[in-house]
Amino acid sequence: MEALAAQRDQRARALSELERRAEAATADRTALEREVAELTTRHVELSETVRERADRLDAARGDFPDVTARRAHLLDLADALAGLAERRTAVAECAERLAEQRVEVSRLAAEAGFADVADAVAAVRPDDAVEALEARIRKVEDARVTAEAVLVELADVDPDTEVDLAGAESAFRAATAEAERAASTLAAARRDARRAEALAERLTAARVELEPVEAEYEELSALTDVINGQGQNAKKMTLRTYVLAARLEEVAVAASARLERMSQGRYRFVHSVEAGPRGTRGGLGLDVLDDYSGRQRPTKTLSGGESFLASLALALGLSDVVAAGAVLDTLFIDEGFGTLDADTLELVMTILDELRAGGRVVGLVSHVEELRQRIPTRLRVRKARGGSSLEVVA
């Protein structure tokens, strides 16, 4: 009993310790549950924030891979628009200054007594004409000096000596009038020369102001020439021909795969950009590369059967390229099978069967009897006096 009493006290203390630890654990659990609830609420708030920001990023990104790419695009677009606006403003200012300069030049020409600027420019005397007028003036001046010298020499002449005064006066008046006319002509010529020089300076200044506009026009003109297949366009193809040539090259690649199979690896198409005869522009030509000879030659050198294979391959290649953007589910082939040998005919029919098995409707128009065994459904045309009739053969 004493042992049990001793164990009872020990176990009571242990129970008290366990109860204390249980209370502490319960308090910790309550605190942890409260913290978990707070963290759960925070997680929901953060998830909602992340979702909202993801939606905003998607809206801000648009069709670009990221917001940075779209921002760069918008900045480039803004710079381009600003540059365009500045250029348009500069062109407008230059045009306005040019109009003002033209009005001013016309006004100055009118004040100078000219009908227009062209008359003012035409009135400018060359240096040799001015020199000729000056020479005439010097000649008249020399004549005057000579006449005065003669008069000085005749100062001691006897007054009773008869002198032809009328003739001398007439000659003097004529010389004076000539000298006055020459002086007037020289003064007018110098005045016109000064005015013409002033107008020429104004015209030169106006031309200098127009140089940026002319340079921009030349740049646009060169770009127009390139688009039209002229100027620095090395290929000599218009923009429309260049785009069609790129599309034709796709068709040639698709058709080459068909032609190589039909010709058992001998032929394939090659896109040609060479100019045509009589100066016609190139870019839309097709040649064939003969694997037997390793040479590229025109399609017109193919035989009848080879030409049919090339035409069929080109049509199938075109349908393959067109089918990439539109549904092309029906194909009609009119004649041409009679030029094929048995092996080639078998290969062509196999390819057409593959197209039919792929969901396309293939219609053949032919008189070749061997095709009857390969065509499951046929429309036979029968001629008669009363007209033609159709018979469905399945």
CSV table of N, CA and C in Angstrom, one decimal, residues 125-231:
chain,number,residue,atom,x,y,z
A,125,ARG,N,23.0,92.1,-119.5
A,125,ARG,CA,24.0,92.2,-120.6
A,125,ARG,C,25.3,91.4,-120.3
A,126,PRO,N,25.8,90.7,-121.2
A,126,PRO,CA,27.0,90.0,-120.9
A,126,PRO,C,28.2,91.0,-120.8
A,127,ASP,N,29.3,90.5,-120.3
A,127,ASP,CA,30.5,91.4,-120.1
A,127,ASP,C,31.0,91.9,-121.4
A,128,ASP,N,30.9,91.1,-122.5
A,128,ASP,CA,31.5,91.6,-123.8
A,128,ASP,C,30.6,92.8,-124.3
A,129,ALA,N,29.3,92.7,-124.1
A,129,ALA,CA,28.4,93.8,-124.5
A,129,ALA,C,28.7,95.1,-123.8
A,130,VAL,N,28.9,95.0,-122.4
A,130,VAL,CA,29.2,96.1,-121.6
A,130,VAL,C,30.6,96.7,-122.1
A,131,GLU,N,31.5,95.9,-122.3
A,131,GLU,CA,32.8,96.3,-122.8
A,131,GLU,C,32.7,97.1,-124.1
A,132,ALA,N,31.8,96.6,-125.0
A,132,ALA,CA,31.7,97.2,-126.3
A,132,ALA,C,31.1,98.6,-126.1
A,133,LEU,N,30.1,98.8,-125.2
A,133,LEU,CA,29.5,100.1,-125.0
A,133,LEU,C,30.6,101.0,-124.4
A,134,GLU,N,31.3,100.5,-123.4
A,134,GLU,CA,32.4,101.4,-122.9
A,134,GLU,C,33.4,101.8,-123.9
A,135,ALA,N,33.7,100.9,-124.8
A,135,ALA,CA,34.6,101.2,-125.9
A,135,ALA,C,34.1,102.4,-126.8
A,136,ARG,N,32.8,102.3,-127.1
A,136,ARG,CA,32.1,103.4,-127.9
A,136,ARG,C,32.2,104.7,-127.1
A,137,ILE,N,32.0,104.6,-125.8
A,137,ILE,CA,32.0,105.9,-125.0
A,137,ILE,C,33.4,106.5,-125.1
A,138,ARG,N,34.4,105.6,-124.9
A,138,ARG,CA,35.8,106.1,-125.0
A,138,ARG,C,36.1,106.7,-126.3
A,139,LYS,N,35.6,106.1,-127.4
A,139,LYS,CA,35.8,106.6,-128.7
A,139,LYS,C,35.2,108.0,-128.9
A,140,VAL,N,34.0,108.1,-128.4
A,140,VAL,CA,33.4,109.5,-128.5
A,140,VAL,C,34.1,110.5,-127.7
A,141,GLU,N,34.6,110.1,-126.4
A,141,GLU,CA,35.4,111.0,-125.6
A,141,GLU,C,36.7,111.4,-126.3
A,142,ASP,N,37.3,110.4,-126.9
A,142,ASP,CA,38.5,110.7,-127.7
A,142,ASP,C,38.3,111.7,-128.8
A,143,ALA,N,37.1,111.5,-129.5
A,143,ALA,CA,36.7,112.5,-130.5
A,143,ALA,C,36.5,113.9,-130.0
A,144,ARG,N,35.9,114.0,-128.8
A,144,ARG,CA,35.7,115.3,-128.2
A,144,ARG,C,37.0,115.9,-127.9
A,145,VAL,N,37.9,115.2,-127.2
A,145,VAL,CA,39.2,115.7,-126.9
A,145,VAL,C,39.9,116.2,-128.1
A,146,THR,N,39.9,115.4,-129.2
A,146,THR,CA,40.5,115.8,-130.4
A,146,THR,C,40.0,117.1,-131.0
A,147,ALA,N,38.6,117.1,-130.9
A,147,ALA,CA,38.0,118.4,-131.5
A,147,ALA,C,38.4,119.6,-130.7
A,148,GLU,N,38.4,119.4,-129.3
A,148,GLU,CA,38.9,120.6,-128.5
A,148,GLU,C,40.3,120.9,-128.8
A,149,ALA,N,41.1,120.0,-129.0
A,149,ALA,CA,42.5,120.3,-129.4
A,149,ALA,C,42.6,121.0,-130.7
A,150,VAL,N,41.8,120.6,-131.6
A,150,VAL,CA,41.8,121.3,-132.9
A,150,VAL,C,41.4,122.8,-132.7
A,151,LEU,N,40.3,123.0,-131.9
A,151,LEU,CA,39.9,124.3,-131.6
A,151,LEU,C,41.0,125.2,-131.0
A,152,VAL,N,41.7,124.5,-130.1
A,152,VAL,CA,42.8,125.3,-129.5
A,152,VAL,C,43.9,125.7,-130.5
A,153,GLU,N,44.2,124.7,-131.4
A,153,GLU,CA,45.1,125.0,-132.5
A,153,GLU,C,44.7,126.1,-133.4
A,154,LEU,N,43.3,126.2,-133.6
A,154,LEU,CA,42.8,127.2,-134.5
A,154,LEU,C,42.5,128.6,-133.8
A,155,ALA,N,43.0,128.7,-132.6
A,155,ALA,CA,42.7,129.9,-131.9
A,155,ALA,C,43.4,131.2,-132.5
A,156,ASP,N,44.5,130.9,-133.2
A,156,ASP,CA,45.2,132.0,-133.9
A,156,ASP,C,44.8,132.2,-135.3
A,157,VAL,N,43.7,131.5,-135.7
A,157,VAL,CA,43.3,131.6,-137.1
A,157,VAL,C,42.7,133.0,-137.3
A,158,ASP,N,43.0,133.5,-138.5
A,158,ASP,CA,42.4,134.8,-138.9
A,158,ASP,C,40.9,134.8,-138.9
A,159,PRO,N,40.3,135.7,-138.3
A,159,PRO,CA,38.8,135.7,-138.3
A,159,PRO,C,38.2,135.8,-139.7
A,160,ASP,N,39.0,136.5,-140.5
A,160,ASP,CA,38.4,136.7,-141.9
A,160,ASP,C,38.4,135.4,-142.7
A,161,THR,N,39.1,134.4,-142.2
A,161,THR,CA,39.2,133.2,-142.9
A,161,THR,C,37.8,132.5,-142.9
A,162,GLU,N,37.4,132.1,-144.0
A,162,GLU,CA,36.1,131.5,-144.1
A,162,GLU,C,36.1,130.1,-143.6
A,163,VAL,N,35.3,129.8,-142.7
A,163,VAL,CA,35.2,128.4,-142.1
A,163,VAL,C,33.8,127.9,-142.3
A,164,ASP,N,33.7,126.6,-142.6
A,164,ASP,CA,32.4,126.0,-142.8
A,164,ASP,C,31.8,125.7,-141.4
A,165,LEU,N,31.2,126.8,-140.8
A,165,LEU,CA,30.6,126.6,-139.5
A,165,LEU,C,29.4,125.7,-139.4
A,166,ALA,N,28.6,125.9,-140.5
A,166,ALA,CA,27.4,125.0,-140.5
A,166,ALA,C,27.8,123.5,-140.5
A,167,GLY,N,28.8,123.2,-141.3
A,167,GLY,CA,29.2,121.8,-141.3
A,167,GLY,C,29.8,121.4,-140.0
A,168,ALA,N,30.6,122.3,-139.4
A,168,ALA,CA,31.2,121.9,-138.1
A,168,ALA,C,30.2,121.8,-137.0
A,169,GLU,N,29.2,122.8,-137.0
A,169,GLU,CA,28.2,122.7,-136.0
A,169,GLU,C,27.3,121.4,-136.2
A,170,SER,N,27.1,121.1,-137.4
A,170,SER,CA,26.3,119.9,-137.7
A,170,SER,C,27.0,118.6,-137.2
A,171,ALA,N,28.3,118.6,-137.5
A,171,ALA,CA,29.1,117.5,-137.0
A,171,ALA,C,29.2,117.4,-135.5
A,172,PHE,N,29.4,118.6,-134.9
A,172,PHE,CA,29.4,118.7,-133.4
A,172,PHE,C,28.1,118.2,-132.8
A,173,ARG,N,27.0,118.7,-133.3
A,173,ARG,CA,25.7,118.2,-132.8
A,173,ARG,C,25.5,116.7,-133.0
A,174,ALA,N,25.9,116.2,-134.1
A,174,ALA,CA,25.8,114.8,-134.3
A,174,ALA,C,26.7,114.0,-133.4
A,175,ALA,N,27.9,114.5,-133.2
A,175,ALA,CA,28.8,113.8,-132.2
A,175,ALA,C,28.3,113.9,-130.8
A,176,THR,N,27.8,115.1,-130.4
A,176,THR,CA,27.2,115.2,-129.1
A,176,THR,C,26.0,114.3,-128.9
A,177,ALA,N,25.1,114.3,-129.9
A,177,ALA,CA,24.0,113.4,-129.7
A,177,ALA,C,24.4,112.0,-129.6
A,178,GLU,N,25.4,111.6,-130.4
A,178,GLU,CA,25.9,110.2,-130.3
A,178,GLU,C,26.5,109.9,-129.0
A,179,ALA,N,27.2,110.9,-128.4
A,179,ALA,CA,27.9,110.7,-127.1
A,179,ALA,C,26.8,110.6,-126.0
A,180,GLU,N,25.8,111.4,-126.1
A,180,GLU,CA,24.7,111.4,-125.1
A,180,GLU,C,23.9,110.0,-125.2
A,181,ARG,N,23.7,109.6,-126.4
A,181,ARG,CA,23.0,108.3,-126.6
A,181,ARG,C,23.9,107.2,-126.0
A,182,ALA,N,25.2,107.2,-126.3
A,182,ALA,CA,26.0,106.2,-125.8
A,182,ALA,C,26.1,106.2,-124.2
A,183,ALA,N,26.2,107.4,-123.7
A,183,ALA,CA,26.2,107.6,-122.2
A,183,ALA,C,24.9,107.1,-121.6
A,184,SER,N,23.8,107.4,-122.2
A,184,SER,CA,22.5,107.0,-121.7
A,184,SER,C,22.4,105.5,-121.8
A,185,THR,N,22.9,104.9,-122.9
A,185,THR,CA,22.8,103.5,-123.1
A,185,THR,C,23.7,102.8,-122.0
A,186,LEU,N,24.9,103.3,-121.8
A,186,LEU,CA,25.8,102.8,-120.8
A,186,LEU,C,25.2,102.8,-119.4
A,187,ALA,N,24.6,104.0,-119.0
A,187,ALA,CA,24.0,104.1,-117.7
A,187,ALA,C,22.9,103.1,-117.5
A,188,ALA,N,22.0,103.1,-118.6
A,188,ALA,CA,20.9,102.1,-118.5
A,188,ALA,C,21.4,100.7,-118.4
A,189,ALA,N,22.5,100.4,-119.1
A,189,ALA,CA,23.0,99.0,-119.1
A,189,ALA,C,23.6,98.7,-117.7
A,190,ARG,N,24.3,99.7,-117.1
A,190,ARG,CA,24.9,99.4,-115.8
A,190,ARG,C,23.8,99.3,-114.7
A,191,ARG,N,22.7,100.1,-114.9
A,191,ARG,CA,21.6,100.0,-114.0
A,191,ARG,C,20.9,98.7,-114.1
A,192,ASP,N,20.7,98.3,-115.3
A,192,ASP,CA,20.0,96.9,-115.5
A,192,ASP,C,20.9,95.8,-115.0
A,193,ALA,N,22.3,96.0,-115.2
A,193,ALA,CA,23.2,95.0,-114.7
A,193,ALA,C,23.1,94.8,-113.2
A,194,ARG,N,23.1,96.0,-112.5
A,194,ARG,CA,23.0,96.0,-111.1
A,194,ARG,C,21.7,95.3,-110.6
A,195,ARG,N,20.6,95.7,-111.3
A,195,ARG,CA,19.3,95.1,-110.9
A,195,ARG,C,19.3,93.6,-111.2
A,196,ALA,N,19.9,93.2,-112.3
A,196,ALA,CA,19.9,91.8,-112.7
A,196,ALA,C,20.8,91.0,-111.7
A,197,GLU,N,21.9,91.6,-111.2
A,197,GLU,CA,22.7,90.9,-110.2
A,197,GLU,C,22.0,90.7,-108.9
A,198,ALA,N,21.2,91.8,-108.5
A,198,ALA,CA,20.4,91.7,-107.3
A,198,ALA,C,19.4,90.6,-107.4
A,199,LEU,N,18.7,90.5,-108.6
A,199,LEU,CA,17.7,89.5,-108.8
A,199,LEU,C,18.4,88.1,-108.8
A,200,ALA,N,19.6,88.0,-109.4
A,200,ALA,CA,20.3,86.7,-109.5
A,200,ALA,C,20.7,86.3,-108.1
A,201,GLU,N,21.1,87.2,-107.2
A,201,GLU,CA,21.4,86.8,-105.8
A,201,GLU,C,20.1,86.3,-105.1
A,202,ARG,N,19.0,87.0,-105.3
A,202,ARG,CA,17.8,86.5,-104.7
A,202,ARG,C,17.4,85.1,-105.2
A,203,LEU,N,17.5,84.9,-106.5
A,203,LEU,CA,17.2,83.6,-107.1
A,203,LEU,C,18.1,82.6,-106.5
A,204,THR,N,19.4,82.9,-106.4
A,204,THR,CA,20.4,81.9,-105.8
A,204,THR,C,20.0,81.6,-104.4
A,205,ALA,N,19.6,82.6,-103.6
A,205,ALA,CA,19.2,82.4,-102.2
A,205,ALA,C,17.9,81.5,-102.1
A,206,ALA,N,17.0,81.8,-103.1
A,206,ALA,CA,15.8,80.9,-103.1
A,206,ALA,C,16.1,79.5,-103.5
A,207,ARG,N,17.0,79.3,-104.4
A,207,ARG,CA,17.4,78.0,-104.8
A,207,ARG,C,18.1,77.2,-103.7
A,208,VAL,N,18.9,77.9,-102.9
A,208,VAL,CA,19.5,77.3,-101.7
A,208,VAL,C,18.5,76.9,-100.7
A,209,GLU,N,17.4,77.7,-100.5
A,209,GLU,CA,16.4,77.3,-99.6
A,209,GLU,C,15.6,76.1,-100.1
A,210,LEU,N,15.5,75.9,-101.4
A,210,LEU,CA,14.8,74.8,-102.0
A,210,LEU,C,15.6,73.5,-102.1
A,211,GLU,N,16.9,73.6,-101.8
A,211,GLU,CA,17.7,72.4,-101.9
A,211,GLU,C,17.2,71.2,-101.0
A,212,PRO,N,16.8,71.5,-99.7
A,212,PRO,CA,16.3,70.4,-98.9
A,212,PRO,C,15.1,69.7,-99.5
A,213,VAL,N,14.2,70.6,-100.0
A,213,VAL,CA,12.9,70.0,-100.6
A,213,VAL,C,13.3,69.2,-101.9
A,214,GLU,N,14.2,69.7,-102.7
A,214,GLU,CA,14.6,69.0,-103.9
A,214,GLU,C,15.3,67.7,-103.5
A,215,ALA,N,16.1,67.7,-102.5
A,215,ALA,CA,16.8,66.5,-102.0
A,215,ALA,C,15.7,65.4,-101.6
A,216,GLU,N,14.7,65.9,-100.8
A,216,GLU,CA,13.7,64.9,-100.4
A,216,GLU,C,12.9,64.4,-101.6
A,217,TYR,N,12.6,65.3,-102.5
A,217,TYR,CA,11.9,64.8,-103.7
A,217,TYR,C,12.8,63.8,-104.5
A,218,GLU,N,14.1,64.1,-104.6
A,218,GLU,CA,14.9,63.1,-105.3
A,218,GLU,C,14.9,61.8,-104.6
A,219,GLU,N,14.9,61.8,-103.2
A,219,GLU,CA,14.9,60.5,-102.5
A,219,GLU,C,13.6,59.8,-102.7
A,220,LEU,N,12.5,60.5,-102.7
A,220,LEU,CA,11.2,59.9,-103.0
A,220,LEU,C,11.1,59.4,-104.4
A,221,SER,N,11.7,60.2,-105.4
A,221,SER,CA,11.7,59.8,-106.8
A,221,SER,C,12.5,58.5,-107.0
A,222,ALA,N,13.7,58.4,-106.3
A,222,ALA,CA,14.5,57.2,-106.4
A,222,ALA,C,13.7,56.0,-105.8
A,223,LEU,N,13.0,56.2,-104.7
A,223,LEU,CA,12.2,55.1,-104.1
A,223,LEU,C,11.1,54.7,-105.0
A,224,THR,N,10.5,55.6,-105.7
A,224,THR,CA,9.5,55.3,-106.7
A,224,THR,C,10.0,54.5,-107.9
A,225,ASP,N,11.3,54.9,-108.3
A,225,ASP,CA,11.9,54.1,-109.4
A,225,ASP,C,12.2,52.7,-108.9
A,226,VAL,N,12.6,52.5,-107.7
A,226,VAL,CA,12.9,51.2,-107.2
A,226,VAL,C,11.6,50.3,-107.2
A,227,ILE,N,10.5,51.0,-106.7
A,227,ILE,CA,9.2,50.2,-106.7
A,227,ILE,C,8.8,49.9,-108.1
A,228,ASN,N,9.0,50.8,-109.1
A,228,ASN,CA,8.6,50.5,-110.4
A,228,ASN,C,9.6,49.7,-111.2
A,229,GLY,N,10.7,49.2,-110.6
A,229,GLY,CA,11.6,48.3,-111.3
A,229,GLY,C,12.7,49.1,-112.0
A,230,GLN,N,12.9,50.4,-111.7
A,230,GLN,CA,13.9,51.2,-112.4
A,230,GLN,C,14.9,51.7,-111.5
A,231,GLY,N,15.8,52.6,-112.0
A,231,GLY,CA,16.8,53.2,-111.1
A,231,GLY,C,17.8,52.1,-110.6
